[in-house]
Short mmCIF file of C-alpha atoms and ligand atoms in Angstrom, two decimals:
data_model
loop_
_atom_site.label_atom_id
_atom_site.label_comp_id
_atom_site.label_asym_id
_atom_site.label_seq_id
_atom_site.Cartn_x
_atom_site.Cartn_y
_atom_site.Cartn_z
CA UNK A 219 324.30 173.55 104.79
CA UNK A 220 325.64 176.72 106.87
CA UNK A 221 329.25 176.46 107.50
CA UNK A 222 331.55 179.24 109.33
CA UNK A 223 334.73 179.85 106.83
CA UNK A 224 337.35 181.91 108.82
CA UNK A 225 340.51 181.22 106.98
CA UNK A 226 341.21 184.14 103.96
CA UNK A 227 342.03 183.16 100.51
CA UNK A 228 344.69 185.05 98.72
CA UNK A 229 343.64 188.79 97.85
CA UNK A 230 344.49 189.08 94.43
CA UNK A 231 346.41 191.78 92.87
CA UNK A 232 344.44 194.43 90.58
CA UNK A 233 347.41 196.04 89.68
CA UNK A 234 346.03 196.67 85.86
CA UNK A 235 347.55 199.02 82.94
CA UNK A 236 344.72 199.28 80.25
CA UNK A 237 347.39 200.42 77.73
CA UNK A 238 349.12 197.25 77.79
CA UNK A 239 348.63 195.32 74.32
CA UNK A 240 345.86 192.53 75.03
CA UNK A 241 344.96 194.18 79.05
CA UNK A 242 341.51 194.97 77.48
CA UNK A 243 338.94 192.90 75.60
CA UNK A 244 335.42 193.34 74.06
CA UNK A 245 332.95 190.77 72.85
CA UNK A 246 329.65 190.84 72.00
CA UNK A 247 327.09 188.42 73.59
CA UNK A 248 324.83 187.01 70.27
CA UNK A 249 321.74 187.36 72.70
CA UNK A 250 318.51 185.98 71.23
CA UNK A 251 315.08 187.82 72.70
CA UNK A 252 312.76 185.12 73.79
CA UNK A 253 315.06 182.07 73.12
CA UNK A 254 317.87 181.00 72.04
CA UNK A 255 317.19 179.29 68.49
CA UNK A 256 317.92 175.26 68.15
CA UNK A 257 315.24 173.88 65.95
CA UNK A 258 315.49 173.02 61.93
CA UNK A 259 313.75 174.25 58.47
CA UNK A 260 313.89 172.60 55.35
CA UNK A 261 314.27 175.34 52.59
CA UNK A 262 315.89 175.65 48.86
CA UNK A 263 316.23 171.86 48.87
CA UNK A 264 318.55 172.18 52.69
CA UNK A 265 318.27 170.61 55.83
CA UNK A 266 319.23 173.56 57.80
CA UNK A 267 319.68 173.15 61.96
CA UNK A 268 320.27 176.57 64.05
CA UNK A 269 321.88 177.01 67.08
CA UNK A 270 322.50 180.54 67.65
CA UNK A 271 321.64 183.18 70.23
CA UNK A 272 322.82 181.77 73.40
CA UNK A 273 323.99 185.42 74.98
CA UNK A 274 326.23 184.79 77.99
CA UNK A 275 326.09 181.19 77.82
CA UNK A 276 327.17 179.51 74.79
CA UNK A 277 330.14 177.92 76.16
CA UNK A 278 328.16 176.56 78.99
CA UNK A 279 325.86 175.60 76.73
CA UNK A 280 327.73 174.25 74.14
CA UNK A 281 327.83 170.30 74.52
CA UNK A 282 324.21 170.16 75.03
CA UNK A 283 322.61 171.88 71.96
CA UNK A 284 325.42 169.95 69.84
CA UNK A 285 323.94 166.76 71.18
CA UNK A 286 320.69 167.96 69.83
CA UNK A 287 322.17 169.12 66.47
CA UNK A 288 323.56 165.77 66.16
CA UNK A 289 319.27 164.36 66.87
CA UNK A 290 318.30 166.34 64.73
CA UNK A 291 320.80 165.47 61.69
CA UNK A 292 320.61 161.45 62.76
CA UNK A 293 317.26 161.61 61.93
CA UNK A 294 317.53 163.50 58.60
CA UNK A 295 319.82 160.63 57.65
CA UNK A 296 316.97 157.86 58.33
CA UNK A 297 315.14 159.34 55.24
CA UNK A 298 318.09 161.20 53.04
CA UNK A 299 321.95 159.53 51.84
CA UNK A 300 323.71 162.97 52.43
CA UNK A 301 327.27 162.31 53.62
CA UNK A 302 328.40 165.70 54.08
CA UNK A 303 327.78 168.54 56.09
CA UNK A 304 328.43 172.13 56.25
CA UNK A 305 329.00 173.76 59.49
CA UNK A 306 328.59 177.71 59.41
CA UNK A 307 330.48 179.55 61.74
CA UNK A 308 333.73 178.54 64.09
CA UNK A 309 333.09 179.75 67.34
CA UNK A 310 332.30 177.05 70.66
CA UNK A 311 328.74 176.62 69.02
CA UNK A 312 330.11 175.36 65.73
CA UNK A 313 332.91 173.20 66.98
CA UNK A 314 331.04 171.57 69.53
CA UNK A 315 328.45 170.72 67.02
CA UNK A 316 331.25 169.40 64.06
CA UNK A 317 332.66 167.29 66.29
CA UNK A 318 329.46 165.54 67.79
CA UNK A 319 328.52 165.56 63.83
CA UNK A 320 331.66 163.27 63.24
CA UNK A 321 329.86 160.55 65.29
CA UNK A 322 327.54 160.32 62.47
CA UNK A 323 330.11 159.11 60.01
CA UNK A 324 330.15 162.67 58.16
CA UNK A 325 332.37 164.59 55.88
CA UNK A 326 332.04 168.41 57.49
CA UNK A 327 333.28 171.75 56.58
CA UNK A 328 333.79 174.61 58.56
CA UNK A 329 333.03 178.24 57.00
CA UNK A 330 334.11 181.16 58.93
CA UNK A 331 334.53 184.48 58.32
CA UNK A 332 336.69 185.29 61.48
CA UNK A 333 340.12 183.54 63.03
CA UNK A 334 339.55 181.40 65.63
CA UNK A 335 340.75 183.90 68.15
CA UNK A 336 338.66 186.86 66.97
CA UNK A 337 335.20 184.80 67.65
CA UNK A 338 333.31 185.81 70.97
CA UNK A 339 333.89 182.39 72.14
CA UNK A 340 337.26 182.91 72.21
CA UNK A 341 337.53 186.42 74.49
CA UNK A 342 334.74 184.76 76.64
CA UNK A 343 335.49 184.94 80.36
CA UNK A 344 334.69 180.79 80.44
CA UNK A 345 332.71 180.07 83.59
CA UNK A 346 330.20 177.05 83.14
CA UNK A 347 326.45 179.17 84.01
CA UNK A 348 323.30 179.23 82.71
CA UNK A 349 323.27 183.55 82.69
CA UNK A 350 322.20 185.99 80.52
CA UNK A 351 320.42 184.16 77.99
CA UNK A 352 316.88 183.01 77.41
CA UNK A 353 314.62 179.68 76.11
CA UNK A 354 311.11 179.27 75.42
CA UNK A 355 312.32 175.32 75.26
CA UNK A 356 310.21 172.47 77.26
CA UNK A 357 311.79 171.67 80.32
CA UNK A 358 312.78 168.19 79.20
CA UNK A 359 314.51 169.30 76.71
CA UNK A 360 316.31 172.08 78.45
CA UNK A 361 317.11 169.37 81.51
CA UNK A 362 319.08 167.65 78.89
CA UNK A 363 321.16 169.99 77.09
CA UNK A 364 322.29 171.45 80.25
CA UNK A 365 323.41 168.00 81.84
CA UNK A 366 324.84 166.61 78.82
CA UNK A 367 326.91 170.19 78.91
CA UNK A 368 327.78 170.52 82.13
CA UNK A 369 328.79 166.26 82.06
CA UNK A 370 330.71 166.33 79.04
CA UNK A 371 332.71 169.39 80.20
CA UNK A 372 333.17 167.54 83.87
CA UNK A 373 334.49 164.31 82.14
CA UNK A 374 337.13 166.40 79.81
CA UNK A 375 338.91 167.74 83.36
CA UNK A 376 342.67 167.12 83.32
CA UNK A 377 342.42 165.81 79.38
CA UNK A 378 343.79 168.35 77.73
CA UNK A 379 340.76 170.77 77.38
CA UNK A 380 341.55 173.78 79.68
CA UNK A 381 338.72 172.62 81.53
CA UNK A 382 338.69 172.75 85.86
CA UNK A 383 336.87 172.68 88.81
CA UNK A 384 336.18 175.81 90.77
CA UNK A 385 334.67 177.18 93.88
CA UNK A 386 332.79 180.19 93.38
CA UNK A 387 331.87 182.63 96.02
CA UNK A 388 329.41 185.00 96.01
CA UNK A 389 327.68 187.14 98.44
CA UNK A 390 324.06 186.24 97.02
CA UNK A 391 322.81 183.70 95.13
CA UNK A 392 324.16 183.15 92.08
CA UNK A 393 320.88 183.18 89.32
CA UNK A 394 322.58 181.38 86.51
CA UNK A 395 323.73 178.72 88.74
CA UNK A 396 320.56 178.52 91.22
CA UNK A 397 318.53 177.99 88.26
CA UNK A 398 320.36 174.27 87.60
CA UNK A 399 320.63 173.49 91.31
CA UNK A 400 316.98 173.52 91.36
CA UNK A 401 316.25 172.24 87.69
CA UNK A 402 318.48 169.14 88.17
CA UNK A 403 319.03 168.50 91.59
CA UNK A 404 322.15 166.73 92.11
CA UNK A 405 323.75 167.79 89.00
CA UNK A 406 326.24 169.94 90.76
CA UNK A 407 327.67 169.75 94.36
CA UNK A 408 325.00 171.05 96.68
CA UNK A 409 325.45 175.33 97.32
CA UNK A 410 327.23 176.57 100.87
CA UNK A 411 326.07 179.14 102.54
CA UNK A 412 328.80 181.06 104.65
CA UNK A 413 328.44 183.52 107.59
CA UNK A 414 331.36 185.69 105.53
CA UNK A 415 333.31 185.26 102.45
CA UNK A 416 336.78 184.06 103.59
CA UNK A 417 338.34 187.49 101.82
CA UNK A 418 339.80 190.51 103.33
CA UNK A 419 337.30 193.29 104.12
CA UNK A 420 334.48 191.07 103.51
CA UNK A 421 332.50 190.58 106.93
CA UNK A 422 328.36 189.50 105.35
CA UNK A 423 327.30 186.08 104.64
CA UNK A 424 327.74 184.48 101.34
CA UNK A 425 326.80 181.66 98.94
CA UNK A 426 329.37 179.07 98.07
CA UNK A 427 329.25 176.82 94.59
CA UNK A 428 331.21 174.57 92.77
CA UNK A 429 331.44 174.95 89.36
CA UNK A 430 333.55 174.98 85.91
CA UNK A 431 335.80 177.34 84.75
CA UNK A 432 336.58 176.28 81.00
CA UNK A 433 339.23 178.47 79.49
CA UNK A 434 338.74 179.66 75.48
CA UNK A 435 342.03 180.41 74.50
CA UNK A 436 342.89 176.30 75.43
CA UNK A 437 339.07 174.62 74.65
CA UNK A 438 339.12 176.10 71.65
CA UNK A 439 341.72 175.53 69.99
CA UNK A 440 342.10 171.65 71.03
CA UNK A 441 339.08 171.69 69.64
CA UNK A 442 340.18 172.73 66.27
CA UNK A 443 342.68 170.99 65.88
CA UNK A 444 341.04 167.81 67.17
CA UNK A 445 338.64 168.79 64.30
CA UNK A 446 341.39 168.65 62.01
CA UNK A 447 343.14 165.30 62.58
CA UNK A 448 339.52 164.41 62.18
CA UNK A 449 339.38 165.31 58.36
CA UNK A 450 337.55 168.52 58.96
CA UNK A 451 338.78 171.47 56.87
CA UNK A 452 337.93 175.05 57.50
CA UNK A 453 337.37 177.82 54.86
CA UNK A 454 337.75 181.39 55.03
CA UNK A 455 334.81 182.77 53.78
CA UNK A 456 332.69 185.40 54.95
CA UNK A 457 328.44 185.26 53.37
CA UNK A 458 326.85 188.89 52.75
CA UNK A 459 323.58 187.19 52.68
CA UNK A 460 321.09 183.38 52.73
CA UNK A 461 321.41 183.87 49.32
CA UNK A 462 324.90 183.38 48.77
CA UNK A 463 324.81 180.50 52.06
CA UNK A 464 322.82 178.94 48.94
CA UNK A 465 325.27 179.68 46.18
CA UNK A 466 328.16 178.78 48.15
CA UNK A 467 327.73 175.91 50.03
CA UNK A 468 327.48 172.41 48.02
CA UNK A 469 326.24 170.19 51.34
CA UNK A 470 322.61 169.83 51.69
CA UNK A 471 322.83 169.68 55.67
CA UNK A 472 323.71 173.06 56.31
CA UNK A 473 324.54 173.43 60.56
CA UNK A 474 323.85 177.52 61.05
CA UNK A 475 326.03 178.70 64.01
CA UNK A 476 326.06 181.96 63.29
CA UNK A 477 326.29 183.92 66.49
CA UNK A 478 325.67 187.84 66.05
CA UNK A 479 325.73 186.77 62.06
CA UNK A 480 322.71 185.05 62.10
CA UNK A 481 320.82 188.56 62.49
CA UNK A 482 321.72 189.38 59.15
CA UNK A 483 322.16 186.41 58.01
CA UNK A 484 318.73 185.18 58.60
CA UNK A 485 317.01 188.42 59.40
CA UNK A 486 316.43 187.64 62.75
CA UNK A 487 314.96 190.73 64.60
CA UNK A 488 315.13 188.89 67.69
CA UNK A 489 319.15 188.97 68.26
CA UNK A 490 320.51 192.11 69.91
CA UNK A 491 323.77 192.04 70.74
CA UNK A 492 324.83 192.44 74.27
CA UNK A 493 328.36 193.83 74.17
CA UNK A 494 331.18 192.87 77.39
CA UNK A 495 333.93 194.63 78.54
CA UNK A 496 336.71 192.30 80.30
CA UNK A 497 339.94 193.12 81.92
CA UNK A 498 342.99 190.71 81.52
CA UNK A 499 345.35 191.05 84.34
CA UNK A 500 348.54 189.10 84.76
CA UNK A 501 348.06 185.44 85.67
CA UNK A 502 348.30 184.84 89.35
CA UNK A 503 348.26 180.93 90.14
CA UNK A 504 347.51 181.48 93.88
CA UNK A 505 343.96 182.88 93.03
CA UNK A 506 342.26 178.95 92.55
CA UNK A 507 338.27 180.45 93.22
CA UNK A 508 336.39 182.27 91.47
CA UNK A 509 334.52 185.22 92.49
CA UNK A 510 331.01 187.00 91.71
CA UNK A 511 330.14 190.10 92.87
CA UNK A 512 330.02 193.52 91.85
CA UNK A 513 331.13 191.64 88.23
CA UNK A 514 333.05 188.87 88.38
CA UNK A 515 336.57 187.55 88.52
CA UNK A 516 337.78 184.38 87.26
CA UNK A 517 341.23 183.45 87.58
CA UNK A 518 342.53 181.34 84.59
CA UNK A 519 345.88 180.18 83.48
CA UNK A 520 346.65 183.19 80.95
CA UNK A 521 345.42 185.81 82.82
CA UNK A 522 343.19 186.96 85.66
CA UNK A 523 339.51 188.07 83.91
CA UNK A 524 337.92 190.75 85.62
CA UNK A 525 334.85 191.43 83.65
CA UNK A 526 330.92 192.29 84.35
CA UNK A 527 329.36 195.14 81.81
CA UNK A 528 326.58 194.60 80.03
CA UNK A 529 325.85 196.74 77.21
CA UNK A 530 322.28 195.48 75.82
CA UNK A 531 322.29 196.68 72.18
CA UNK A 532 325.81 197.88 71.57
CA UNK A 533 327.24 195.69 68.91
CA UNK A 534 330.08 197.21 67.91
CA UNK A 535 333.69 195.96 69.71
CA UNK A 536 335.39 198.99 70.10
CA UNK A 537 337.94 198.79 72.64
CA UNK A 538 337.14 201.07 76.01
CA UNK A 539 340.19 200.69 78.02
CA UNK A 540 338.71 203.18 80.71
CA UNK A 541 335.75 200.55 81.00
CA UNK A 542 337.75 197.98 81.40
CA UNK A 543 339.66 200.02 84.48
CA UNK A 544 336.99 200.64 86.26
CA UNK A 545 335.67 196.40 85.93
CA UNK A 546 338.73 196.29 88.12
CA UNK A 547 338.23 199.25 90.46
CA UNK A 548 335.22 198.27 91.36
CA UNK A 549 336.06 194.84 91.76
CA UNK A 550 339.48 196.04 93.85
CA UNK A 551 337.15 198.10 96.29
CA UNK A 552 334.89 194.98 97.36
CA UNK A 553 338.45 193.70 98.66
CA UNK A 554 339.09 197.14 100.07
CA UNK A 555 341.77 197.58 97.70
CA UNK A 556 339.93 200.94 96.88
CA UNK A 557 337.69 203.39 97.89
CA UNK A 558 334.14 202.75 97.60
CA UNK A 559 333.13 202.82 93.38
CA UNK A 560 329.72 203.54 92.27
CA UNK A 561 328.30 201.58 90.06
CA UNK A 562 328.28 201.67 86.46
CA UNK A 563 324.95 202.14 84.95
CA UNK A 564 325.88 199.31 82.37
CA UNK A 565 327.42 197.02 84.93
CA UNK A 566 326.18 193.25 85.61
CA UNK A 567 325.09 194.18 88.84
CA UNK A 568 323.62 197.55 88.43
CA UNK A 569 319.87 197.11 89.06
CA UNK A 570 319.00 198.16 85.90
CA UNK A 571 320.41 195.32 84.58
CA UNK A 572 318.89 192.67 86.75
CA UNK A 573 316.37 191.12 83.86
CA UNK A 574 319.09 190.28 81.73
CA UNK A 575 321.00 188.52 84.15
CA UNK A 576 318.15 186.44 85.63
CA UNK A 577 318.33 183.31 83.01
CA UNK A 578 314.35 184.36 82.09
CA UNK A 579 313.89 180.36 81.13
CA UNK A 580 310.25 180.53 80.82
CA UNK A 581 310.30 176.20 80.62
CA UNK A 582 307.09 174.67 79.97
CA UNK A 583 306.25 170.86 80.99
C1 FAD B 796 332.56 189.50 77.79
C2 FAD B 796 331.93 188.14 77.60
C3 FAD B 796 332.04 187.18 78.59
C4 FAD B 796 331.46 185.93 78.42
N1 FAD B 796 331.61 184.98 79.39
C5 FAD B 796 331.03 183.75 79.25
C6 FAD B 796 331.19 182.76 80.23
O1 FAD B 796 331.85 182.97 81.24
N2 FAD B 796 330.56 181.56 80.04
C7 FAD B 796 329.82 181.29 78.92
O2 FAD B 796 329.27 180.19 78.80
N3 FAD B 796 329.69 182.22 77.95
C8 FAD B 796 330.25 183.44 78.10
N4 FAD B 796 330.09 184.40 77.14
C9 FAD B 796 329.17 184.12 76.02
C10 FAD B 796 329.83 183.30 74.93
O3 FAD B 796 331.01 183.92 74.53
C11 FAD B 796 328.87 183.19 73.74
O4 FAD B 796 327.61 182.72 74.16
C12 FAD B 796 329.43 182.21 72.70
O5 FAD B 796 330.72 182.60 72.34
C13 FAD B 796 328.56 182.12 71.47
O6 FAD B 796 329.19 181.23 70.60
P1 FAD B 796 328.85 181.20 69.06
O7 FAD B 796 329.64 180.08 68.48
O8 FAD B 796 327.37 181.21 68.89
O9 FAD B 796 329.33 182.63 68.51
P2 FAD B 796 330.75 183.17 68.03
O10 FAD B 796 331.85 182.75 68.92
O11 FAD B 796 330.56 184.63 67.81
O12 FAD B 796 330.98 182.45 66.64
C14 FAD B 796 330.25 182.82 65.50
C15 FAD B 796 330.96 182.27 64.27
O13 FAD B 796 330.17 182.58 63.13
C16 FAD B 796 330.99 183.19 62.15
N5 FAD B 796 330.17 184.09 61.35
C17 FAD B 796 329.26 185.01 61.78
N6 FAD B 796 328.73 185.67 60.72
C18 FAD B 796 329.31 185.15 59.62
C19 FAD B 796 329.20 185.42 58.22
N7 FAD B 796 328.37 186.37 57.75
N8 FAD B 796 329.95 184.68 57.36
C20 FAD B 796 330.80 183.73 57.81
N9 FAD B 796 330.96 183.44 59.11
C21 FAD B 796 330.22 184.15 60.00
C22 FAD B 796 332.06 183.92 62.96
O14 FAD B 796 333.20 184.16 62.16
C23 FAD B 796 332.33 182.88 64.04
O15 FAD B 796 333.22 181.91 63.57
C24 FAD B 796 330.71 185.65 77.24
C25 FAD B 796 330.62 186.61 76.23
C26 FAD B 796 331.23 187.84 76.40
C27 FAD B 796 331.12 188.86 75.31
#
């Protein structure tokens, strides 16, 4: 559809002091070459499931691959009597997967080395896209995790969950979400395209989707403590190694969501760590869109997340308050809030950059 937008939506405000306690933010993406792992081994008497290495897109992801934990560990149970499990790790990946585990009538533990708030899932910006990350999974497969995701986030809307529909404009097409317009037709509301963005100093055409914006700092938490009312008890507890996973843990069904961890954790050459800068500017209700280009802003109830670097191979999360200034300035000149910026060399959008952002879901049939 080709529709003429002339109205202007709110400019927002990049007023931004990187100084100020909690203004900048650094998480690292637990990026997975290849594929993201969800599959099972059976090892030192466990039943172990992993689901790790989703990069950019384990919240979006979330539901889905806990749906086919829970497959996995239903079958398990057709041939074993376990009535415990252990989940490893507290981040979206691990709570999502505890509580679809609770369907199965189990008694689950939670082992995490890190607060709730100090887990990438928790400084994640929280739009629902399919982006930097890859599978090697069958299409089938993939078709399903992404629509029971992208369904069971939809249905949670005004429960409680911080979850929302947004419009998201963007002035060309929008990979991670392209790739699931065409993958499941249907799935979301059909992609705009606009002779201009309706925004101050922008004049070319532009793409128009609807989409999620799920915020961490409320999913996760209701989570938790939905978790907890459950029966589910977490435990401090940080493993140097499989080994003492083994020595540790009692359960026999072990649920490994790891993130970044699982590279030591499980040797796994494959993850590389793909660090993110954001910017947290003062919440400013007005701003109800979100918006992708040269990065990406997303407009939540806490704060306004300006965000868009990524740093493949840099996992440490040392704060870089100048980084996280110039995520806005850039941002702030595509309003024409600013002059002109050049762009980053580890920015989103920087060319170089390109491969990572393309979802490279080499699907099979
Ligand atoms: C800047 C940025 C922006 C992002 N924006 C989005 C977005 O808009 N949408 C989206 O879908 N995704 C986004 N992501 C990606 C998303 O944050 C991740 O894909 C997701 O958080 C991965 O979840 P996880 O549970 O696997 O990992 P984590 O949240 O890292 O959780 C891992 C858990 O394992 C535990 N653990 C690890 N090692 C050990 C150990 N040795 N012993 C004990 N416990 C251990 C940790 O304590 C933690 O509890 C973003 C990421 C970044 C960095």
């Amino acid at each position: 559809m080709h529709v003429r937008e002339l109205i202007n939506l709110p400019t927002p405000d990049f007023s931004f002091d990187p100084s100020v306690p909690g203004a900048c933010v650094t998480g690292v993406r637990p990026y997975r070459k290849g594929t993201f792992r969800l599959n099972y081994e059976q090892t030192s008497g466990r039943f172990i499931v992993h689901n790790y290495g989703h990069g950019g897109a384990g919240i979006s992801l979330s539901w889905g691959c806990a749906a086919k934990v829970k497959d996995m560990v239903r079958q398990f149970l057709t041939t074993s009597p376990q009535t415990e499990a252990a989940v490893l790790g507290a981040g979206v990946m691990g709570l999502t997967a505890a509580t679809m585990l609770l369907d199965l009538g189990l008694k689950i533990r939670i082992f995490s080395d890190r607060k709730l708030t100090d887990t990438t899932s928790f400084k994640a910006g929280g739009q629902w896209a399919v982006s930097v990350v890859e599978t090697a999974m069958n299409q089938q497969d993939l078709k399903a995790i992404i629509k029971t995701s992208y369904t069971t986030f939809k249905d949670s809307i005004g429960k409680g969950f911080g979850v929302c529909e947004r419009p998201n404009y963007c002035p060309k097409p929008a990979d991670g979400l392209e790739m699931v317009l065409n993958l499941l037709p249907g799935l979301l509301p059909a992609r705009r395209r606009l002779d201009r963005l309706p925004f101050q100093n922008h004049t070319q055409l532009g793409f128009l989707y609807q989409t999620l914006l799920i915020e961490p700092p409320i999913f996760l938490p209701r989570l938790k403590s939905d978790l907890e009312a459950r029966g589910v008890t977490f435990v401090d507890k940080k493993f140097a190694s499989k080994a003492d996973i083994f020595a540790t843990v009692p359960q026999k069904i072990i649920i490994n969501c790891t993130g970044m961890g699982a590279k030591k954790l499980w040797n796994d050459t494959e993850m590389v760590g793909v660090r993110g800068y954001l910017a947290m500017l003062p919440a400013q209700p007005a701003l109800q869109y979100l918006y992708s280009r040269n990065g990406y802003l997303f407009p939540r109830s806490d704060h306004v997340v300006i965000g868009g670097t990524t740093d493949r191979g840099k996992e440490d999360e040392d704060l870089n308050p100048a980084k996280c200034k110039e995520l806005v300035d850039v941002i702030a000149a595509a309003f024409g809030q600013l002059a002109p910026v050049p762009m980053p060399i580890d920015h989103i959008d920087h060319p170089r950059n390109r491969r990572l952002v393309d979802p490279r879901l080499s699907v099979s049939d």
